[in-house]
Amino acid sequence: MVDLSVRIGDLTLQNPVTPASGAFSWEYNDVIDLNRLGGLVAKTICREPRLGNPTPRMAETEAGIIQSIGLPGKGIQYFLDHIVPEYAKFKPPLIVSASSEDIDEFALLASELDVPDVDVLEANISCPTRNTTGGNFAMHEEHTRKVVAALRAATKKPLWVKLSPNAGDIVSVALAAEEGGADCLVIANTFLSLKIRTDNFRPALGNKFGGLVSPALKPIVLRMVYQVAKQVKIPIIGIGGVTKAEDVVEYMLAGASAVGIGYAGFRNPTALVSIIDDLERWCDERGIEKVSDLIGAVRDDDMEMDTLAAASIGV
Amino acid sequence: MVDLSVRIGDLTLQNPVTPASGAFSWEYNDVIDLNRLGGLVAKTICREPRLGNPTPRMAETEAGIIQSIGLPGKGIQYFLDHIVPEYAKFKPPLIVSASSEDIDEFALLASELDVPDVDVLEANISCPTRNTTGGNFAMHEEHTRKVVAALRAATKKPLWVKLSPNAGDIVSVALAAEEGGADCLVIANTFLSLKIRTDNFRPALGNKFGGLVSPALKPIVLRMVYQVAKQVKIPIIGIGGVTKAEDVVEYMLAGASAVGIGYAGFRNPTALVSIIDDLERWCDERGIEKVSDLIGAVRDDDMEMDTLAAASIGV
Amino acid sequence: MWPEPCQKYSNSALRIDDQDTYPQRLVGEFVGLVVSNDWANAEYKHMVVRVHPKALEAYAGQMFHLLCPSPDGAEVWMRRPMSVYRVDRDAGCVEFLYKTEGRGTRGMAMLKAGDEFNIAGPLGKGFSLKPEWKNIVVLGRGVGLATLAPLAQLARNSGVRVTAILSARSPEVLMSKDYFESLGASVVTVFDSDGSSAVENVETILEGLIADSAADAFFTCGSARLLKLTQRLGKARGVPGQVAMEQIMVCGFGACYVCVRTFEVGGVKVLKRVCRDGPVFNMQEAVGW
Amino acid sequence: MWPEPCQKYSNSALRIDDQDTYPQRLVGEFVGLVVSNDWANAEYKHMVVRVHPKALEAYAGQMFHLLCPSPDGAEVWMRRPMSVYRVDRDAGCVEFLYKTEGRGTRGMAMLKAGDEFNIAGPLGKGFSLKPEWKNIVVLGRGVGLATLAPLAQLARNSGVRVTAILSARSPEVLMSKDYFESLGASVVTVFDSDGSSAVENVETILEGLIADSAADAFFTCGSARLLKLTQRLGKARGVPGQVAMEQIMVCGFGACYVCVRTFEVGGVKVLKRVCRDGPVFNMQEAVGW
Ligand SMILES: Cc1cc2nc3c(=O)[nH]c(=O)nc-3n(C[C@H](O)[C@H](O)[C@H](O)COP(=O)(O)OP(=O)(O)OC[C@H]3O[C@@H](n4cnc5c(N)ncnc54)[C@H](O)[C@@H]3O)c2cc1C
Ligand SMILES: Cc1cc2nc3c(=O)[nH]c(=O)nc-3n(C[C@H](O)[C@H](O)[C@H](O)COP(=O)(O)OP(=O)(O)OC[C@H]3O[C@@H](n4cnc5c(N)ncnc54)[C@H](O)[C@@H]3O)c2cc1C
Ligand SMILES: Cc1cc2nc3c(=O)[nH]c(=O)nc-3n(C[C@H](O)[C@H](O)[C@H](O)COP(=O)(O)O)c2cc1C
Ligand SMILES: Cc1cc2nc3c(=O)[nH]c(=O)nc-3n(C[C@H](O)[C@H](O)[C@H](O)COP(=O)(O)O)c2cc1C
Ligand code: FES
Ligand code: FES
């Protein structure tokens, strides 16, 4: 039977399937056995209590949804007192996503989260719906380097950094995060988007802009994972449009060590567990002994192609 | 009956529905009456003959396709001698898309295209599949300003500039194009993407990377059109995921003066004409007298929202 | 070369006779079989779905989250929440009463007997009856009736008397009167068509019930006007109450915070999740519909 | 507030009895009605679709571009090209013979009599018979038979004699033999199962036909081996020929340049579009399959 475990730095995940931050909570234990997951990823928390964005917070689009939640939460103290203990009841490592618009506050939050039951700090520097212009650290390599370095200094936990697909040059931002001291890159957050209702001419979301979430986006994010994996040395977690075991394989071939899943768990609450089951079967049917052998195993060095056309582009 | 005409600078289009470059040719007259269209948009031409990219050039994805054609063509002379006359048989203005990686060559091409039967030069500075890294002028505001200025100097035709959705800061690039002398912005080209086959671990396209085309992407491009329309004075043509009349309305509400359509014409060869018919009906049913009244008419200044949540984000 | 995958979505939902490999679960993703799906009137359909026994644990006020088939060839990307209208334990079925609105419910309306239907639930916190409540008043309109119907059943099982005030545009589109009566409720119908559904008239009816000690608690769903009325009257006369609220939902598990509504608790405004903190809330805390 | 749109795709395709508002059109987008869709063998189905009269102008070697319904609830995003297997002018039908492969053809296989089916065409350049060809040899395998069948009909109508060499894995999966015979072709069958489909054997058969002056031209589709053989033999013996090629297609109109294949014309390698320059090409110009 295949060994599904993967290593992210010093941490071992029992399998490469994790939920995506904001699309998951311990409450999913009502429907799936959380102990089956590769990791538990808490919704992004902010230091101060926040109510989040105005409703409606979701609207369906051509092929997916746009959403704008605005990181609601009851603040760090409530999180440590009430939410961390909920997650601590389960075996998989707890990855805590955190966010702030202010570097000093962010570092303070990171140090406050440096507690035993938290296994990983995931820095969400890429939430497109935090403020109405959608700006965030991960849009710029300099901002990324700075905030990651500050977080690195503030915590001894493994530091994962979640990047934005809205950045024009994802490779430079990724390299900046690596230089800043990230242990792992999470690629990517949602795509800044807008829907206008043609019945009343108004934006469909209370917050106007929202993040697009759709299986349709997987080829874009996969391209980013592939490009970044060729340049950085740290592991990557691919997030975007995973709905089946083959999507996990595709991200791993592109260079990801694990994946995160949001949308598929909304569509099928049992999706994460069945994707793990399917991935095991997929590997077993093909005699793959370690799923980690798939990481970066894309065959891009010996492309078969129509020779004439190839010649025309000088390949 | 509604007046469907729109003005793009000094040019009047009889309606706001045009095909997207590369997804159209005069050969579509076999199935629809080209004289119905707002404009005729030729496939991007390059100065020298090119064979284009290796096959396969298209692969289906979760919700759409990725494609990588590589701008094949027989060069400028053949284009002027054989293709322009084909388009000249029809009434709507001819928009010629052109591309080059070299600014001087691009300017030369622009001047060569300054002939009577060509009505508009559309500068494709955003083809993601022209070379394997996907780089193009429209990724950077400086490059954009330079190339647009050179083209501006080379032609007296209206100059439309097609931008890239892969740029991180579309507004800056748009402003640079406007400063460079663009008469209209075409937003946007395709999203750089990758698909890896899980049966043989190889990229699905001969060129590895391809441009993602999908109705799913409309909310991203719509957001870009909206953001850019708030900042520039020149008109915008929205391209991405238009499949029905309401999508034309949505782009116009966001600030576009017209739209371009690719995918929908592949799915339904008669789509462009039926979208024009539907748009006319849509306006008539609502007593809209001029479709141009819809341009930028989004009601974003008096958002109705849950007051408490609104307060929490300081709106 | 290995075969290309065929399945777009991985799925291990429980079918009717499946062994549950995770019996601790409170909520299931079920593949049920449609037994019937008939029109209740011109706008509403009534669907009966046979499901895995676990799904029958649903109680009054809870909902299922439905994966609706496509009405038009294009995928329906999000589930749609729907209250449990009735649980028929003997037949192994859950039932829904729903209005055909947009793409999701139009797709649902196309399902025929024998078709599979993927439903997740039961979700949320339903109605609760305090032991001291012997006579309750249920006020519903439109979709709200679907949500309130199982409350009448719950009341009957608990020996609580129910007065049901059913509001509708006109007698033709009134629904569920027979069903409420079969559950032993005294039904009062009010209509827009004859003016009897006007707030002042309903208020008079409620005042009468309070005077007769037949209103230990108010329960409402489906009408902002009825909510405001019962809130005001309840506050004035000390009648407690519960309201079932709606909001656009994504996850259904309390994770995503899409489905929030504003409430006022002890003078402080807070947001609560319809899917997990509700859909049934303390009527006096609700701020607007 | 205005009603939200319901239709995901705008569509003005021609239905069977529609008046064509653009009668100059050579190619139509048609909504046909499936008459039958039966299995021809374990892998292939044969579909008959009743369509607008305009669609009946399709000739041998041309194709339609099919908007396949979903086999799994998720949309099929691109059309699929399929050769015209037969045009039945009397019944007003076009017919397809197709292999169920991936999502598109699996969706197509689910269509039942009476269902609507959106097909665009006829597209492409088909087979052409030169007046001096009195005896032609048609070599097909698998899907290729679908493309070649109308050629046999065309030949009969033009008084040209046809020898059809039909290749298959085994006699059980052989298709269209009866159809070719009914069109007056002399049929030779060759199989992998008994070794008769080996290139050497087919070459011997072809040499015999050339010797008998029964091979004025070769026509092939569906097999790279048969293409290579007929190219080589045709070149050596001066027998001209045509081949129908496949390639992944997007637009079908010659606009997108997705469907290109490599050809050698006068010593120069060029790319041609299967959808518009083909799908039928001069056999000697084809470079590989
Ligand atoms: C807890 C709960 C229980 C419900 N019970 C029932 C029921 O028993 N019977 C019934 O007919 N309906 C019920 N609804 C409402 C039902 O969920 C919506 O009518 C349905 O989701 C609309 O989907 P659609 O695709 O048909 O329409 P859409 O095209 O998605 O929307 C049509 C209209 O309905 C609104 N809408 C969409 N989703 C929701 C939602 N989740 N809640 C409220 N409004 C929405 C939209 O804003 C729009 O105005 C319930 C909703 C909730 C939250
Ligand atoms: C001009 C032309 C005529 C054709 N005529 C017939 C016919 O009469 N009967 C028939 O059964 N098939 C025919 N084909 C092939 C048919 O188009 C493909 O089998 C079909 O598109 C596969 O779609 P799918 O969704 O079932 O499979 P997919 O999942 O899309 O693909 C399955 C396999 O088929 C290959 N494929 C996909 N599209 C094409 C294509 N356009 N051409 C060739 N291979 C493709 C893929 O690379 C993959 O290996 C024809 C193709 C062309 C170009
Ligand atoms: C409702 C919702 C809420 C989200 N909240 C967060 C969040 O709090 N923090 C974060 O980093 N990402 C958040 N995301 C983004 C997801 O983590 C993920 O990056 C995205 O959904 C893409 O993955 P998917 O295609 O599998 O859904 C949210 C996504 C959704 C749909
Ligand atoms: C097959 C194909 C070829 C294309 N070729 C070009 C091109 O030559 N020049 C160009 O500017 N855009 C090209 N595009 C991009 C389209 O013009 C358009 O920007 C894109 O398809 C998005 O619009 P849509 O969603 O309506 O398809 C091409 C797109 C496709 C699908
Ligand atoms: S729907 Fe996700 S929290 Fe309620
Ligand atoms: S499919 Fe578009 S050119 Fe052939």
XYZ file of N, CA, C and O in Angstrom, chain B residues 22-25 27-34 43 51-53 55-58 60-65 67 69 72 214-215 243-247 263 266-271 273-275 277-278 282 286 288, chain D residues 2-13 22 24-29 65 67 74-80 103 118 120 247-261 269-271 273 276:
408
model
N -8.477 36.425 -32.848
C -7.975 35.050 -32.773
C -9.079 34.023 -32.703
O -8.860 32.833 -32.915
N -10.282 34.507 -32.392
C -11.422 33.612 -32.270
C -12.383 33.859 -33.426
O -13.524 33.425 -33.391
N -11.920 34.550 -34.445
C -12.820 35.022 -35.491
C -12.060 35.166 -36.796
O -10.856 35.408 -36.816
N -12.775 35.020 -37.896
C -12.243 35.398 -39.204
C -13.421 35.632 -40.126
O -14.554 35.290 -39.789
N -14.255 34.016 -42.393
C -14.857 32.729 -42.731
C -16.140 32.471 -41.918
O -16.947 31.626 -42.298
N -16.318 33.169 -40.828
C -17.564 33.034 -40.047
C -18.768 33.546 -40.828
O -19.901 33.326 -40.418
N -18.511 34.236 -41.923
C -19.636 34.667 -42.747
C -20.397 33.464 -43.304
O -21.548 33.585 -43.719
N -19.765 32.303 -43.282
C -20.461 31.071 -43.676
C -21.677 30.817 -42.790
O -22.617 30.151 -43.219
N -21.642 31.276 -41.569
C -22.703 30.895 -40.625
C -23.495 32.079 -40.071
O -24.656 31.927 -39.701
N -22.880 33.256 -40.019
C -23.619 34.439 -39.571
C -23.357 35.585 -40.543
O -22.329 35.620 -41.229
N -24.265 36.511 -40.551
C -24.134 37.678 -41.417
C -23.190 38.671 -40.743
O -23.559 39.340 -39.769
N -21.986 38.754 -41.260
C -20.979 39.592 -40.586
C -21.382 41.062 -40.549
O -20.888 41.816 -39.711
N -7.488 38.165 -36.678
C -6.540 37.475 -35.803
C -5.238 38.261 -35.779
O -4.820 38.838 -36.776
N 4.803 29.835 -38.016
C 3.997 28.605 -38.030
C 3.181 28.466 -36.751
O 2.178 27.766 -36.719
N 3.635 29.110 -35.707
C 2.916 28.990 -34.445
C 3.451 27.858 -33.588
O 4.517 27.304 -33.862
N 2.725 27.533 -32.556
C 3.197 26.583 -31.561
C 2.900 25.136 -31.937
O 2.035 24.868 -32.748
N 1.515 21.295 -31.689
C 0.218 20.743 -31.281
C 0.428 19.762 -30.136
O 1.550 19.281 -29.949
N -0.570 19.383 -29.365
C -1.920 19.944 -29.378
C -1.953 21.387 -28.897
O -1.196 21.779 -28.011
N -2.846 22.142 -29.525
C -2.943 23.566 -29.223
C -4.104 23.898 -28.308
O -4.302 25.050 -27.943
N -4.892 22.913 -27.986
C -6.041 23.152 -27.085
C -6.238 21.940 -26.189
O -6.015 20.816 -26.617
N -9.137 20.739 -23.044
C -10.296 21.119 -22.225
C -9.886 21.085 -20.758
O -9.086 20.252 -20.349
N -10.442 21.998 -19.977
C -10.134 22.025 -18.548
C -11.440 21.895 -17.765
O -12.492 21.650 -18.351
N -11.375 22.065 -16.456
C -12.543 21.935 -15.585
C -13.728 22.727 -16.107
O -14.866 22.292 -16.038
N -13.467 23.926 -16.559
C -14.571 24.772 -16.996
C -14.053 25.704 -18.076
O -13.932 26.903 -17.865
N -13.745 25.152 -19.221
C -13.238 25.963 -20.307
C -12.122 25.234 -21.024
O -12.065 24.009 -21.018
N -11.237 26.027 -21.633
C -10.123 25.433 -22.373
C -8.856 26.216 -22.096
O -8.898 27.381 -21.712
N -5.465 27.193 -24.393
C -5.038 27.131 -25.786
C -3.725 27.869 -25.941
O -3.423 28.799 -25.200
N -1.736 28.919 -29.388
C -1.667 28.858 -30.844
C -0.315 29.380 -31.314
O 0.279 28.822 -32.220
N 0.272 32.043 -35.442
C 0.698 31.658 -36.790
C 0.141 32.635 -37.817
O -0.885 33.279 -37.584
N -12.517 30.936 -20.417
C -13.622 30.317 -19.701
C -14.601 31.382 -19.244
O -14.193 32.438 -18.766
N -15.895 31.111 -19.381
C -16.888 32.030 -18.815
C -16.664 32.257 -17.322
O -17.044 33.295 -16.787
N -21.203 35.409 -22.718
C -21.952 34.343 -23.399
C -23.413 34.707 -23.627
O -24.135 33.939 -24.251
N -23.842 35.853 -23.074
C -25.248 36.216 -23.245
C -25.403 37.732 -23.139
O -24.482 38.427 -22.678
N -26.571 38.225 -23.525
C -26.779 39.673 -23.559
C -26.537 40.312 -22.191
O -25.972 41.407 -22.094
N -26.954 39.645 -21.121
C -26.769 40.214 -19.787
C -25.291 40.429 -19.467
O -24.948 41.289 -18.659
N -24.419 39.614 -20.065
C -22.989 39.807 -19.828
C -22.506 41.090 -20.496
O -21.623 41.783 -19.979
N -14.948 32.707 -26.775
C -15.465 31.393 -26.415
C -16.908 31.139 -26.850
O -17.236 30.091 -27.408
N -17.368 29.897 -30.209
C -16.953 28.511 -30.426
C -18.091 27.578 -30.019
O -18.385 26.600 -30.680
N -18.687 27.908 -28.896
C -19.738 27.044 -28.388
C -20.975 27.121 -29.269
O -21.586 26.110 -29.595
N -21.351 28.329 -29.629
C -22.505 28.537 -30.491
C -22.081 29.465 -31.624
O -21.983 30.679 -31.417
N -21.846 28.922 -32.795
C -21.346 29.758 -33.901
C -22.257 30.951 -34.179
O -21.787 31.972 -34.673
N -23.539 30.842 -33.842
C -24.443 31.967 -34.095
C -24.547 32.896 -32.882
O -25.379 33.816 -32.871
N -23.716 32.683 -31.868
C -23.874 33.412 -30.604
C -23.817 34.928 -30.763
O -24.629 35.647 -30.178
N -24.572 36.993 -33.125
C -25.784 37.600 -33.656
C -26.943 37.465 -32.664
O -27.717 38.407 -32.451
N -27.046 36.308 -32.016
C -28.179 36.183 -31.102
C -27.982 37.049 -29.861
O -28.948 37.538 -29.281
N -26.741 37.285 -29.481
C -26.499 38.195 -28.350
C -26.915 39.628 -28.733
O -27.501 40.349 -27.921
N -29.256 40.390 -30.911
C -30.732 40.367 -30.895
C -31.262 40.437 -29.458
O -32.189 41.186 -29.158
N -30.686 39.640 -28.586
C -31.138 39.608 -27.190
C -30.903 40.951 -26.503
O -31.703 41.390 -25.681
N -33.604 43.106 -24.725
C -33.406 43.407 -23.303
C -33.605 44.902 -23.050
O -34.294 45.301 -22.106
N -37.044 47.138 -21.274
C -36.821 48.004 -20.109
C -36.895 49.482 -20.458
O -36.568 50.331 -19.633
N -34.980 51.205 -22.324
C -33.679 51.874 -22.430
C -33.541 52.388 -23.857
O -33.643 51.628 -24.809
N -35.676 44.216 -12.393
C -36.035 43.401 -13.547
C -35.701 41.942 -13.267
O -34.852 41.658 -12.428
N -36.331 41.064 -13.974
C -36.055 39.645 -13.702
C -34.611 39.295 -14.039
O -34.029 39.844 -14.980
N -34.027 38.389 -13.270
C -32.681 37.897 -13.567
C -32.766 37.007 -14.808
O -33.767 36.357 -15.040
N -31.706 36.983 -15.580
C -31.730 36.128 -16.779
C -31.741 34.652 -16.398
O -31.269 34.276 -15.337
N -32.314 33.847 -17.238
C -32.361 32.420 -16.963
C -31.422 31.649 -17.865
O -30.889 30.629 -17.506
N -31.245 32.146 -19.097
C -30.517 31.380 -20.075
C -29.047 31.598 -19.925
O -28.569 32.722 -19.975
N -28.302 30.529 -19.794
C -26.873 30.704 -19.672
C -26.231 31.036 -21.017
O -25.272 31.789 -21.076
N -26.704 30.432 -22.084
C -26.170 30.743 -23.402
C -27.283 31.235 -24.301
O -28.339 30.644 -24.380
N -27.003 32.322 -24.930
C -27.879 32.867 -25.928
C -27.870 31.881 -27.090
O -26.855 31.308 -27.403
N -28.995 31.669 -27.730
C -28.981 30.692 -28.814
C -30.067 30.922 -29.834
O -31.238 30.969 -29.498
N -29.665 31.040 -31.085
C -30.671 31.181 -32.125
C -30.455 30.131 -33.204
O -30.545 30.409 -34.382
N -30.120 28.930 -32.783
C -29.885 27.851 -33.742
C -31.177 27.513 -34.478
O -32.273 27.695 -33.949
N -31.105 33.911 -42.724
C -29.849 34.244 -43.405
C -29.584 33.130 -44.421
O -28.685 32.301 -44.249
N -28.235 32.839 -47.166
C -26.935 32.700 -47.826
C -26.007 31.759 -47.060
O -24.963 31.380 -47.559
N -26.345 31.436 -45.875
C -25.377 30.690 -45.055
C -25.041 29.338 -45.693
O -25.908 28.680 -46.273
N -23.775 28.937 -45.573
C -23.329 27.629 -46.044
C -23.329 26.646 -44.891
O -23.390 25.439 -45.078
N -23.206 27.192 -43.677
C -23.061 26.367 -42.483
C -24.123 26.820 -41.499
O -24.344 28.016 -41.334
N -24.776 25.890 -40.875
C -25.784 26.273 -39.905
C -25.464 25.760 -38.517
O -24.699 24.811 -38.342
N -26.052 26.436 -37.516
C -26.096 25.848 -36.177
C -27.521 25.341 -36.050
O -28.476 26.124 -36.130
N -20.064 19.677 -36.081
C -19.422 19.956 -34.799
C -20.531 19.904 -33.756
O -21.471 20.703 -33.809
N -22.507 19.742 -30.095
C -22.543 20.256 -28.721
C -23.082 19.137 -27.831
O -24.296 18.960 -27.699
N -21.516 17.971 -15.049
C -20.623 19.096 -15.319
C -20.662 19.358 -16.818
O -20.754 18.438 -17.615
N -20.599 20.637 -17.142
C -20.738 21.024 -18.540
C -19.636 20.437 -19.442
O -18.496 20.294 -19.026
N -19.986 20.145 -20.687
C -18.966 19.813 -21.694
C -18.714 21.108 -22.457
O -19.614 21.648 -23.090
N -17.493 21.628 -22.377
C -17.251 23.018 -22.760
C -16.983 23.235 -24.240
O -17.168 24.336 -24.750
N -16.529 22.194 -24.933
C -16.221 22.357 -26.353
C -17.027 21.389 -27.200
O -17.348 20.299 -26.756
N -17.311 21.793 -28.413
C -17.953 20.885 -29.360
C -17.010 19.753 -29.741
O -15.806 19.843 -29.529
N -17.582 18.697 -30.329
C -16.784 17.564 -30.801
C -17.075 17.344 -32.281
O -18.240 17.282 -32.663
N -15.671 12.338 -22.304
C -16.898 12.929 -21.783
C -17.887 13.313 -22.877
O -19.084 13.134 -22.733
N -27.748 19.840 -30.571
C -27.270 21.014 -31.291
C -26.029 20.639 -32.103
O -25.000 20.264 -31.534
N -23.469 21.779 -35.506
C -23.098 22.871 -36.420
C -22.377 22.281 -37.624
O -21.476 21.454 -37.468
N -7.861 16.029 -35.869
C -7.087 16.871 -34.955
C -8.092 17.495 -33.993
O -9.269 17.651 -34.345
N -7.627 17.811 -32.827
C -8.496 18.503 -31.875
C -8.923 19.837 -32.473
O -8.100 20.557 -33.016
N -10.201 20.128 -32.391
C -10.739 21.325 -33.027
C -11.374 22.268 -32.008
O -11.887 21.830 -30.989
N -11.377 23.547 -32.323
C -12.121 24.499 -31.501
C -13.231 25.148 -32.333
O -14.392 24.840 -32.170
N -12.860 25.995 -33.289
C -13.906 26.790 -33.940
C -14.633 26.036 -35.048
O -15.844 26.154 -35.194
N -13.888 25.268 -35.849
C -14.500 24.571 -36.966
C -14.635 25.410 -38.225
O -15.055 24.898 -39.260
N -14.273 26.690 -38.152
C -14.473 27.592 -39.286
C -13.165 28.064 -39.928
O -13.180 28.888 -40.821
N -12.049 27.607 -39.399
C -10.783 28.050 -39.959
C -10.221 29.276 -39.282
O -9.204 29.829 -39.716
N -10.847 29.704 -38.199
C -10.440 30.968 -37.580
C -9.331 30.808 -36.542
O -8.479 31.675 -36.404
N -9.352 29.705 -35.795
C -8.514 29.668 -34.580
C -7.147 29.012 -34.756
O -6.278 29.149 -33.918
N -6.965 28.235 -35.813
C -5.694 27.544 -36.057
C -5.308 26.560 -34.951
O -4.134 26.292 -34.717
N -6.310 25.996 -34.279
C -6.035 24.960 -33.283
C -5.816 23.616 -33.972
O -5.009 22.799 -33.544
N -6.509 23.385 -35.091
C -6.627 22.053 -35.668
C -5.587 21.743 -36.727
O -5.845 20.970 -37.640
N -4.392 22.326 -36.623
C -3.423 22.162 -37.708
C -2.706 20.809 -37.664
O -2.516 20.205 -36.607
N -2.309 20.350 -38.872
C -1.465 19.183 -39.069
C -0.361 19.592 -40.038
O -0.522 20.543 -40.802
N 7.483 22.258 -45.843
C 6.556 21.838 -44.796
C 5.608 22.979 -44.461
O 6.039 24.107 -44.214
N 4.337 22.706 -44.437
C 3.343 23.733 -44.086
C 2.331 23.128 -43.125
O 2.211 21.911 -43.012
N 1.627 24.015 -42.433
C 0.558 23.564 -41.550
C -0.777 23.834 -42.233
O -0.975 24.911 -42.793
N -5.193 23.427 -41.834
C -6.262 23.277 -40.850
C -7.174 22.118 -41.234
O -7.756 22.112 -42.320
N -10.865 23.244 -42.138
C -11.226 24.048 -43.307
C -10.449 23.642 -44.555
O -11.025 23.532 -45.625
